[in-house]
CSV table of C-alpha atoms and ligand atoms in Angstrom, one decimal:
chain,number,residue,atom,x,y,z
A,1,UNK,CA,0.8,93.5,-14.1
A,2,UNK,CA,2.1,90.8,-16.5
A,3,UNK,CA,0.1,89.0,-19.0
A,4,UNK,CA,-1.3,85.9,-17.4
A,5,UNK,CA,0.1,82.4,-17.9
A,6,UNK,CA,-2.5,80.0,-19.3
A,7,UNK,CA,-3.2,76.7,-17.4
A,8,UNK,CA,-4.6,73.9,-19.6
A,9,UNK,CA,-3.6,70.8,-17.7
A,10,UNK,CA,-4.6,69.6,-14.2
A,11,UNK,CA,-1.0,68.8,-13.4
A,12,UNK,CA,-0.3,72.6,-13.4
A,13,UNK,CA,-2.9,73.0,-10.6
A,14,UNK,CA,-0.7,72.5,-7.5
A,15,UNK,CA,-3.6,72.9,-5.1
A,16,UNK,CA,-5.3,69.7,-6.3
A,17,UNK,CA,-4.1,66.4,-4.8
A,18,UNK,CA,-2.9,63.6,-7.1
A,19,UNK,CA,-6.1,61.7,-6.2
A,20,UNK,CA,-8.3,64.6,-7.3
A,21,UNK,CA,-6.3,65.0,-10.5
A,22,UNK,CA,-6.8,61.3,-11.3
A,23,UNK,CA,-10.5,61.5,-10.6
A,24,UNK,CA,-11.0,64.6,-12.9
A,25,UNK,CA,-8.8,63.5,-15.8
A,26,UNK,CA,-11.7,61.8,-17.5
A,27,UNK,CA,-13.7,65.0,-17.3
A,28,UNK,CA,-11.0,67.2,-18.8
A,29,UNK,CA,-10.5,64.6,-21.6
A,30,UNK,CA,-14.1,65.1,-22.5
A,31,UNK,CA,-14.6,68.8,-21.8
A,32,UNK,CA,-11.5,71.0,-22.2
A,33,UNK,CA,-10.0,72.8,-19.2
A,34,UNK,CA,-8.5,76.2,-19.5
A,35,UNK,CA,-7.7,78.9,-16.9
A,36,UNK,CA,-4.9,81.3,-16.1
A,37,UNK,CA,-2.8,82.2,-13.2
A,38,UNK,CA,-4.6,85.6,-12.7
A,39,UNK,CA,-8.0,83.8,-12.4
A,40,UNK,CA,-6.7,80.9,-10.4
A,41,UNK,CA,-5.5,83.3,-7.7
A,42,UNK,CA,-9.1,84.4,-7.1
A,43,UNK,CA,-9.9,81.0,-5.8
A,44,UNK,CA,-10.0,80.5,-2.0
A,45,UNK,CA,-8.7,76.9,-1.8
A,46,UNK,CA,-9.6,76.7,1.9
A,47,UNK,CA,-13.3,76.8,1.0
A,48,UNK,CA,-14.4,73.5,-0.6
A,49,UNK,CA,-17.4,75.3,-2.0
A,50,UNK,CA,-15.6,78.3,-3.4
A,51,UNK,CA,-17.7,79.9,-6.2
A,52,UNK,CA,-14.7,80.8,-8.4
A,53,UNK,CA,-13.4,77.2,-8.1
A,54,UNK,CA,-16.8,75.8,-9.1
A,55,UNK,CA,-16.9,78.1,-12.2
A,56,UNK,CA,-13.5,77.1,-13.5
A,57,UNK,CA,-12.4,73.7,-12.1
A,58,UNK,CA,-13.9,70.5,-13.4
A,59,UNK,CA,-16.6,68.6,-11.5
A,60,UNK,CA,-17.0,64.8,-11.7
A,61,UNK,CA,-20.7,65.2,-12.2
A,62,UNK,CA,-20.1,66.7,-15.6
A,63,UNK,CA,-19.9,63.1,-16.7
A,64,UNK,CA,-23.6,62.5,-15.9
A,65,UNK,CA,-25.7,61.6,-18.9
A,66,UNK,CA,-27.7,64.8,-18.9
A,67,UNK,CA,-28.4,67.5,-21.5
A,68,UNK,CA,-27.5,67.9,-25.2
A,69,UNK,CA,-24.4,69.3,-26.7
A,70,UNK,CA,-26.2,72.0,-28.6
A,71,UNK,CA,-29.2,72.5,-26.2
A,72,UNK,CA,-30.7,75.5,-28.1
A,73,UNK,CA,-30.1,74.0,-31.6
A,74,UNK,CA,-27.9,77.0,-32.4
A,75,UNK,CA,-26.3,75.3,-35.4
A,76,UNK,CA,-29.7,75.1,-37.2
A,77,UNK,CA,-29.5,78.9,-37.6
A,78,UNK,CA,-26.1,78.8,-39.3
A,79,UNK,CA,-26.7,80.4,-42.7
A,80,UNK,CA,-23.1,80.5,-44.0
A,81,UNK,CA,-20.0,79.2,-42.1
A,82,UNK,CA,-19.5,81.3,-39.0
A,83,UNK,CA,-22.8,83.2,-39.2
A,84,UNK,CA,-26.1,82.5,-37.4
A,85,UNK,CA,-29.2,84.4,-38.2
A,86,UNK,CA,-32.2,83.7,-36.0
A,87,UNK,CA,-33.9,87.1,-35.4
A,88,UNK,CA,-34.4,89.5,-38.3
A,89,UNK,CA,-32.4,92.4,-37.1
A,90,UNK,CA,-29.5,90.5,-35.4
A,91,UNK,CA,-26.8,88.3,-36.8
A,92,UNK,CA,-24.1,86.4,-34.8
A,93,UNK,CA,-20.6,86.2,-36.2
A,94,UNK,CA,-18.7,83.4,-34.5
A,95,UNK,CA,-15.2,84.6,-35.1
A,96,UNK,CA,-13.2,83.0,-32.2
A,97,UNK,CA,-13.1,79.5,-30.9
A,98,UNK,CA,-11.0,80.3,-27.9
A,99,UNK,CA,-11.8,81.9,-24.5
A,100,UNK,CA,-9.4,83.3,-21.9
A,101,UNK,CA,-10.7,80.6,-19.6
A,102,UNK,CA,-13.4,78.0,-20.1
A,103,UNK,CA,-16.5,78.2,-17.8
A,104,UNK,CA,-17.4,74.7,-16.9
A,105,UNK,CA,-21.1,75.3,-17.6
A,106,UNK,CA,-20.4,76.7,-21.1
A,107,UNK,CA,-23.4,76.4,-23.5
A,108,UNK,CA,-21.0,76.4,-26.5
A,109,UNK,CA,-18.5,73.8,-25.2
A,110,UNK,CA,-19.1,71.9,-28.5
A,111,UNK,CA,-17.0,74.6,-30.3
A,112,UNK,CA,-14.0,73.6,-28.1
A,113,UNK,CA,-14.5,69.9,-28.6
A,114,UNK,CA,-15.0,69.2,-32.3
A,115,UNK,CA,-14.0,70.3,-35.7
A,116,UNK,CA,-16.9,72.5,-36.7
A,117,UNK,CA,-18.0,74.9,-39.4
A,118,UNK,CA,-19.8,77.1,-36.8
A,119,UNK,CA,-16.7,79.2,-36.0
A,120,UNK,CA,-14.5,80.5,-38.8
A,121,UNK,CA,-11.3,82.5,-39.2
A,122,UNK,CA,-12.4,83.8,-42.6
A,123,UNK,CA,-15.4,86.0,-41.8
A,124,UNK,CA,-15.9,87.1,-45.5
A,125,UNK,CA,-18.9,84.8,-46.2
A,126,UNK,CA,-20.6,86.1,-43.0
A,127,UNK,CA,-19.8,89.7,-44.0
A,128,UNK,CA,-21.2,89.1,-47.5
A,129,UNK,CA,-24.4,87.6,-46.0
A,130,UNK,CA,-24.9,90.6,-43.8
A,131,UNK,CA,-24.4,93.0,-46.8
A,132,UNK,CA,-27.2,91.2,-48.6
A,133,UNK,CA,-29.6,91.4,-45.6
A,134,UNK,CA,-30.5,95.0,-45.0
A,135,UNK,CA,-32.8,94.0,-42.1
A,136,UNK,CA,-29.6,93.2,-40.0
A,137,UNK,CA,-28.8,96.4,-38.0
A,138,UNK,CA,-27.1,94.6,-35.2
A,139,UNK,CA,-24.2,92.2,-35.3
A,140,UNK,CA,-23.0,90.2,-32.3
A,141,UNK,CA,-19.3,89.1,-32.4
A,142,UNK,CA,-19.1,85.9,-30.4
A,143,UNK,CA,-17.5,82.5,-30.2
A,144,UNK,CA,-15.4,81.8,-28.1
A,145,UNK,CA,-14.3,85.2,-27.0
A,146,UNK,CA,-13.7,87.8,-29.7
A,147,UNK,CA,-11.6,90.0,-27.4
A,148,UNK,CA,-8.9,87.3,-27.4
A,149,UNK,CA,-8.3,88.0,-31.1
A,150,UNK,CA,-5.4,90.2,-32.0
A,151,UNK,CA,-6.5,93.9,-32.1
A,152,UNK,CA,-5.5,94.1,-35.7
A,153,UNK,CA,-7.8,91.2,-36.5
A,154,UNK,CA,-10.7,92.8,-34.6
A,155,UNK,CA,-10.0,96.1,-36.4
A,156,UNK,CA,-10.3,94.3,-39.8
A,157,UNK,CA,-13.7,92.8,-38.7
A,158,UNK,CA,-14.9,96.2,-37.4
A,159,UNK,CA,-13.9,98.0,-40.6
A,160,UNK,CA,-15.8,95.5,-42.8
A,161,UNK,CA,-18.9,95.6,-40.6
A,162,UNK,CA,-19.1,99.4,-40.2
A,163,UNK,CA,-18.6,99.8,-44.0
A,164,UNK,CA,-22.1,98.2,-44.3
A,165,UNK,CA,-24.5,101.1,-44.2
A,166,UNK,CA,-27.3,99.2,-42.4
A,167,UNK,CA,-25.1,97.9,-39.6
A,168,UNK,CA,-25.6,100.3,-36.7
A,169,UNK,CA,-24.6,98.3,-33.6
A,170,UNK,CA,-21.7,95.9,-33.1
A,171,UNK,CA,-21.8,94.0,-29.9
A,172,UNK,CA,-19.0,91.8,-28.5
A,173,UNK,CA,-19.9,89.0,-26.1
A,174,UNK,CA,-16.8,88.6,-23.8
A,175,UNK,CA,-15.7,87.2,-20.5
A,176,UNK,CA,-12.2,88.5,-21.0
A,177,UNK,CA,-12.9,91.5,-18.7
A,178,UNK,CA,-13.3,88.9,-15.9
A,179,UNK,CA,-10.7,86.3,-17.1
A,180,UNK,CA,-7.9,88.7,-18.2
A,181,UNK,CA,-8.6,92.4,-17.6
A,182,UNK,CA,-4.9,93.1,-18.2
A,183,UNK,CA,-5.5,92.6,-21.9
A,184,UNK,CA,-7.7,95.7,-21.9
A,185,UNK,CA,-5.4,97.8,-19.7
A,186,UNK,CA,-2.2,97.1,-21.6
A,187,UNK,CA,-3.5,97.6,-25.2
A,188,UNK,CA,-4.5,101.2,-25.9
A,189,UNK,CA,-5.1,100.2,-29.5
A,190,UNK,CA,-7.9,98.0,-28.4
A,191,UNK,CA,-9.7,100.7,-26.3
A,192,UNK,CA,-9.1,103.1,-29.1
A,193,UNK,CA,-10.8,100.7,-31.5
A,194,UNK,CA,-13.8,100.2,-29.2
A,195,UNK,CA,-14.4,104.0,-29.1
A,196,UNK,CA,-13.6,104.7,-32.8
A,197,UNK,CA,-16.9,103.7,-34.3
A,198,UNK,CA,-19.1,105.7,-31.8
A,199,UNK,CA,-20.4,108.0,-34.5
A,200,UNK,CA,-23.8,109.4,-35.3
A,201,UNK,CA,-26.2,106.4,-35.3
A,202,UNK,CA,-23.4,103.9,-34.6
A,203,UNK,CA,-22.3,102.3,-31.4
A,204,UNK,CA,-20.1,99.4,-30.0
A,205,UNK,CA,-21.5,97.5,-27.0
A,206,UNK,CA,-19.5,95.1,-24.8
A,207,UNK,CA,-21.7,92.4,-23.4
A,208,UNK,CA,-19.5,91.6,-20.4
A,209,UNK,CA,-19.9,88.4,-18.5
A,210,UNK,CA,-19.2,88.6,-14.8
A,211,UNK,CA,-20.8,85.8,-12.7
A,212,UNK,CA,-19.7,86.6,-9.2
A,213,UNK,CA,-18.8,89.8,-7.3
A,214,UNK,CA,-15.3,88.4,-6.5
A,215,UNK,CA,-14.5,88.6,-10.2
A,216,UNK,CA,-14.9,92.4,-9.9
A,217,UNK,CA,-11.4,93.0,-8.7
A,218,UNK,CA,-9.8,96.5,-8.8
A,219,UNK,CA,-8.0,95.6,-12.1
A,220,UNK,CA,-11.3,94.2,-13.6
A,221,UNK,CA,-13.1,97.4,-12.7
A,222,UNK,CA,-10.3,99.5,-14.2
A,223,UNK,CA,-10.7,97.4,-17.4
A,224,UNK,CA,-14.4,98.1,-17.5
A,225,UNK,CA,-13.8,101.8,-16.8
A,226,UNK,CA,-11.2,101.9,-19.6
A,227,UNK,CA,-13.7,100.6,-22.2
A,228,UNK,CA,-16.4,103.0,-21.0
A,229,UNK,CA,-14.0,106.0,-21.1
A,230,UNK,CA,-13.1,105.0,-24.6
A,231,UNK,CA,-16.7,105.4,-25.6
A,232,UNK,CA,-18.0,101.8,-25.7
A,233,UNK,CA,-21.3,101.0,-23.9
A,234,UNK,CA,-20.8,98.1,-21.4
A,235,UNK,CA,-23.6,95.9,-20.0
A,236,UNK,CA,-23.4,92.5,-18.2
A,237,UNK,CA,-25.1,89.2,-18.9
A,238,UNK,CA,-24.6,85.9,-17.2
A,239,UNK,CA,-26.3,82.7,-16.2
A,240,UNK,CA,-27.4,81.5,-12.8
A,241,UNK,CA,-25.1,78.7,-11.9
A,242,UNK,CA,-25.4,76.3,-8.9
A,243,UNK,CA,-22.7,77.0,-6.3
A,244,UNK,CA,-21.5,80.1,-8.1
A,245,UNK,CA,-24.2,82.8,-7.9
A,246,UNK,CA,-27.4,81.1,-7.0
A,247,UNK,CA,-28.1,83.2,-3.9
A,248,UNK,CA,-30.0,86.5,-3.4
A,249,UNK,CA,-27.1,88.2,-1.7
A,250,UNK,CA,-24.6,87.2,-4.4
A,251,UNK,CA,-26.8,88.5,-7.3
A,252,UNK,CA,-27.6,91.7,-5.4
A,253,UNK,CA,-23.9,92.4,-4.8
A,254,UNK,CA,-23.0,91.5,-8.4
A,255,UNK,CA,-25.6,93.8,-9.9
A,256,UNK,CA,-25.0,96.6,-7.5
A,257,UNK,CA,-21.2,96.6,-7.9
A,258,UNK,CA,-21.6,96.4,-11.7
A,259,UNK,CA,-24.0,99.3,-11.9
A,260,UNK,CA,-22.0,101.4,-9.4
A,261,UNK,CA,-19.2,101.1,-12.0
A,262,UNK,CA,-21.3,102.1,-15.0
A,263,UNK,CA,-22.2,98.5,-16.2
A,264,UNK,CA,-25.9,97.8,-15.7
A,265,UNK,CA,-27.0,94.1,-15.8
A,266,UNK,CA,-28.9,93.3,-19.0
A,267,UNK,CA,-29.9,89.7,-19.0
A,268,UNK,CA,-29.6,86.9,-16.4
A,269,UNK,CA,-30.0,83.5,-18.1
A,270,UNK,CA,-31.4,80.2,-17.1
A,271,UNK,CA,-28.5,77.7,-17.4
A,272,UNK,CA,-29.0,75.8,-20.6
A,273,UNK,CA,-29.5,72.0,-20.4
A,274,UNK,CA,-26.1,71.5,-22.2
A,275,UNK,CA,-24.3,68.2,-22.0
A,276,UNK,CA,-22.0,68.3,-18.9
A,277,UNK,CA,-24.2,70.9,-17.1
A,278,UNK,CA,-25.9,68.6,-14.6
A,279,UNK,CA,-24.0,70.0,-11.6
A,280,UNK,CA,-24.7,73.6,-12.6
A,281,UNK,CA,-28.4,74.0,-13.3
A,282,UNK,CA,-31.0,75.1,-10.9
A,283,UNK,CA,-34.9,75.1,-11.2
A,284,UNK,CA,-36.5,78.0,-13.1
A,285,UNK,CA,-39.0,78.8,-10.3
A,286,UNK,CA,-36.4,78.9,-7.6
A,287,UNK,CA,-34.3,81.2,-9.9
A,288,UNK,CA,-37.3,83.5,-10.6
A,289,UNK,CA,-37.9,83.9,-6.8
A,290,UNK,CA,-34.2,84.6,-6.3
A,291,UNK,CA,-34.1,87.1,-9.2
A,292,UNK,CA,-37.1,89.0,-7.8
A,293,UNK,CA,-35.7,89.1,-4.3
A,294,UNK,CA,-32.4,90.4,-5.6
A,295,UNK,CA,-34.1,92.9,-7.8
A,296,UNK,CA,-36.0,94.2,-4.8
A,297,UNK,CA,-32.8,94.7,-2.9
A,298,UNK,CA,-30.8,96.2,-5.8
A,299,UNK,CA,-30.3,99.8,-6.7
A,300,UNK,CA,-32.2,101.5,-9.5
A,301,UNK,CA,-30.4,100.5,-12.7
A,302,UNK,CA,-29.9,96.9,-11.6
A,303,UNK,CA,-33.7,96.5,-11.4
A,304,UNK,CA,-33.9,96.6,-15.2
A,305,UNK,CA,-32.3,93.1,-15.6
A,306,UNK,CA,-34.5,90.5,-17.4
A,307,UNK,CA,-34.5,86.8,-16.5
A,308,UNK,CA,-34.5,84.8,-19.8
A,309,UNK,CA,-34.1,81.4,-21.3
A,310,UNK,CA,-32.2,81.1,-24.7
A,311,UNK,CA,-34.5,78.5,-26.1
A,312,UNK,CA,-34.4,77.1,-29.6
A,313,UNK,CA,-37.7,78.9,-30.4
A,314,UNK,CA,-36.5,82.3,-29.1
A,315,UNK,CA,-35.4,84.3,-26.1
A,316,UNK,CA,-38.1,83.7,-23.6
A,317,UNK,CA,-38.5,86.0,-20.6
A,318,UNK,CA,-39.6,84.4,-17.3
A,319,UNK,CA,-41.9,87.2,-16.3
A,320,UNK,CA,-43.8,86.3,-13.1
A,321,UNK,CA,-45.5,83.5,-11.0
A,322,UNK,CA,-48.7,83.3,-9.0
A,323,UNK,CA,-49.3,80.5,-6.5
A,324,UNK,CA,-50.3,78.1,-9.3
A,325,UNK,CA,-49.2,79.6,-12.6
A,326,UNK,CA,-46.0,80.8,-14.3
A,327,UNK,CA,-45.9,83.4,-17.1
A,328,UNK,CA,-43.4,83.5,-19.9
A,329,UNK,CA,-43.1,86.0,-22.8
A,330,UNK,CA,-41.1,85.8,-26.0
A,331,UNK,CA,-38.6,88.6,-25.9
A,332,UNK,CA,-37.4,87.6,-29.4
A,333,UNK,CA,-38.8,84.8,-31.4
A,334,UNK,CA,-37.5,82.7,-34.3
A,335,UNK,CA,-41.0,82.5,-35.7
A,336,UNK,CA,-42.7,85.9,-36.3
A,337,UNK,CA,-46.0,84.4,-35.0
A,338,UNK,CA,-44.4,84.1,-31.6
A,339,UNK,CA,-42.9,87.6,-31.3
A,340,UNK,CA,-44.2,89.0,-28.0
A,341,UNK,CA,-46.3,85.8,-27.3
A,342,UNK,CA,-47.3,85.3,-23.6
A,343,UNK,CA,-47.6,81.7,-22.4
A,344,UNK,CA,-49.1,80.8,-19.1
A,345,UNK,CA,-48.4,77.3,-17.7
A,346,UNK,CA,-49.2,75.5,-14.5
A,347,UNK,CA,-46.2,75.6,-12.2
A,348,UNK,CA,-43.6,72.8,-12.0
A,349,UNK,CA,-41.1,73.5,-9.2
A,350,UNK,CA,-38.7,70.9,-10.7
A,351,UNK,CA,-38.6,72.5,-14.2
A,352,UNK,CA,-35.3,73.5,-15.6
A,353,UNK,CA,-36.3,74.3,-19.2
A,354,UNK,CA,-39.4,75.2,-21.2
A,355,UNK,CA,-40.2,71.6,-22.2
A,356,UNK,CA,-40.6,70.7,-18.5
A,357,UNK,CA,-43.8,72.7,-18.5
A,358,UNK,CA,-46.5,70.6,-20.0
A,359,UNK,CA,-49.8,72.2,-18.9
A,360,UNK,CA,-50.4,75.3,-21.0
A,361,UNK,CA,-53.3,77.3,-19.5
A,362,UNK,CA,-53.4,80.3,-21.9
A,363,UNK,CA,-51.4,82.0,-24.6
A,364,UNK,CA,-51.8,85.4,-26.4
A,365,UNK,CA,-49.9,87.9,-28.5
A,366,UNK,CA,-50.8,91.3,-27.0
A,367,UNK,CA,-49.4,93.3,-30.0
A,368,UNK,CA,-51.9,91.5,-32.3
A,369,UNK,CA,-54.6,93.6,-30.6
A,370,UNK,CA,-52.9,96.8,-31.8
A,371,UNK,CA,-52.5,95.4,-35.3
A,372,UNK,CA,-56.2,94.5,-35.3
A,373,UNK,CA,-57.0,98.1,-34.2
A,374,UNK,CA,-55.0,99.5,-37.0
A,375,UNK,CA,-56.6,97.2,-39.6
A,376,UNK,CA,-60.1,98.1,-38.4
B,1,LIG,S1,-16.7,82.8,-21.8
B,1,LIG,FE1,-18.7,82.2,-22.8
B,1,LIG,S2,-18.1,81.0,-24.6
B,1,LIG,FE2,-16.3,81.1,-23.2
B,1,LIG,S3,-16.4,79.3,-21.9
B,1,LIG,FE3,-17.4,81.0,-20.8
B,1,LIG,S4,-19.6,80.7,-21.4
B,1,LIG,FE4,-18.4,79.6,-22.9
């Protein structure tokens, strides 16, 4: 298969009428459009509600005045250009401001819109920061999509990171395995690189991003297998998006197909209230019910998936509900006082983010009991 041809203008999409193109032009002027001919051919244009189309093609409701550009305040954790440090053991190195396609619901669309200091080509200040922070054992390469970088560039970044004794894990957040699996299959130097650093106490993880089972084409599965065979660990994480994967059957099929191919689901995210995301978000409680039903139907490994919200204050797991209450727990917290904190609120069926819950019933940090025991 040839490398895909990128599509960045609506006029290249022959399936849209001139009227539709005119209507959507304002949307793409505001939020950039990018796809490629491999991904476009996954769309069933006969289905007006096709999930792949909803993921990649602009929607007029993106113009609704809803959400914030940086909904989780990520930029507030930028320590040096290109590096975010929110949780003690993990640093994010934003090393690419391009993706192989742009998901319409992207929570980082600000990086594709404005000049910013959040993504850099020169990662040296970030590497220096990591060297000086021995608590960082885990570095997530992100952006944008790091796998779109030239293999030589990735190699330079890997070399510098793995030369730091306290860096044990390098993760790469990437939707390239869905948008352009050919990149993985035609570059043996890339797969070699992903496996090269699997040494005693060191590992590379690919945090793949598949949203819908139809993205798991034969070639995409071959791409995943090639990375696994090279020695990388591969897991999947994705948000719940209205019209794309907000159904029990879709999630079950996605998780099962991934885990049958050696890629267990890791996180499923609540869609962030990012500017432009009005058509894509769905209520938390509806999502939790859906996740639980899909978990019940899924095979063993898929049941490990956690439903989380990437909130400014931390990664918050949506744990369970009773008839009247909903239970959250900080999986990771920006403030050490919140690490592991459980919060119980009165339910709100309309809620789409933590701030929509206003009636806190109880809160507790279970681990504090163990600390108190040890201190006694
Ligand atoms: S792959 Fe990730 S960073 Fe790129 S557009 Fe999609 S959600 Fe945004």
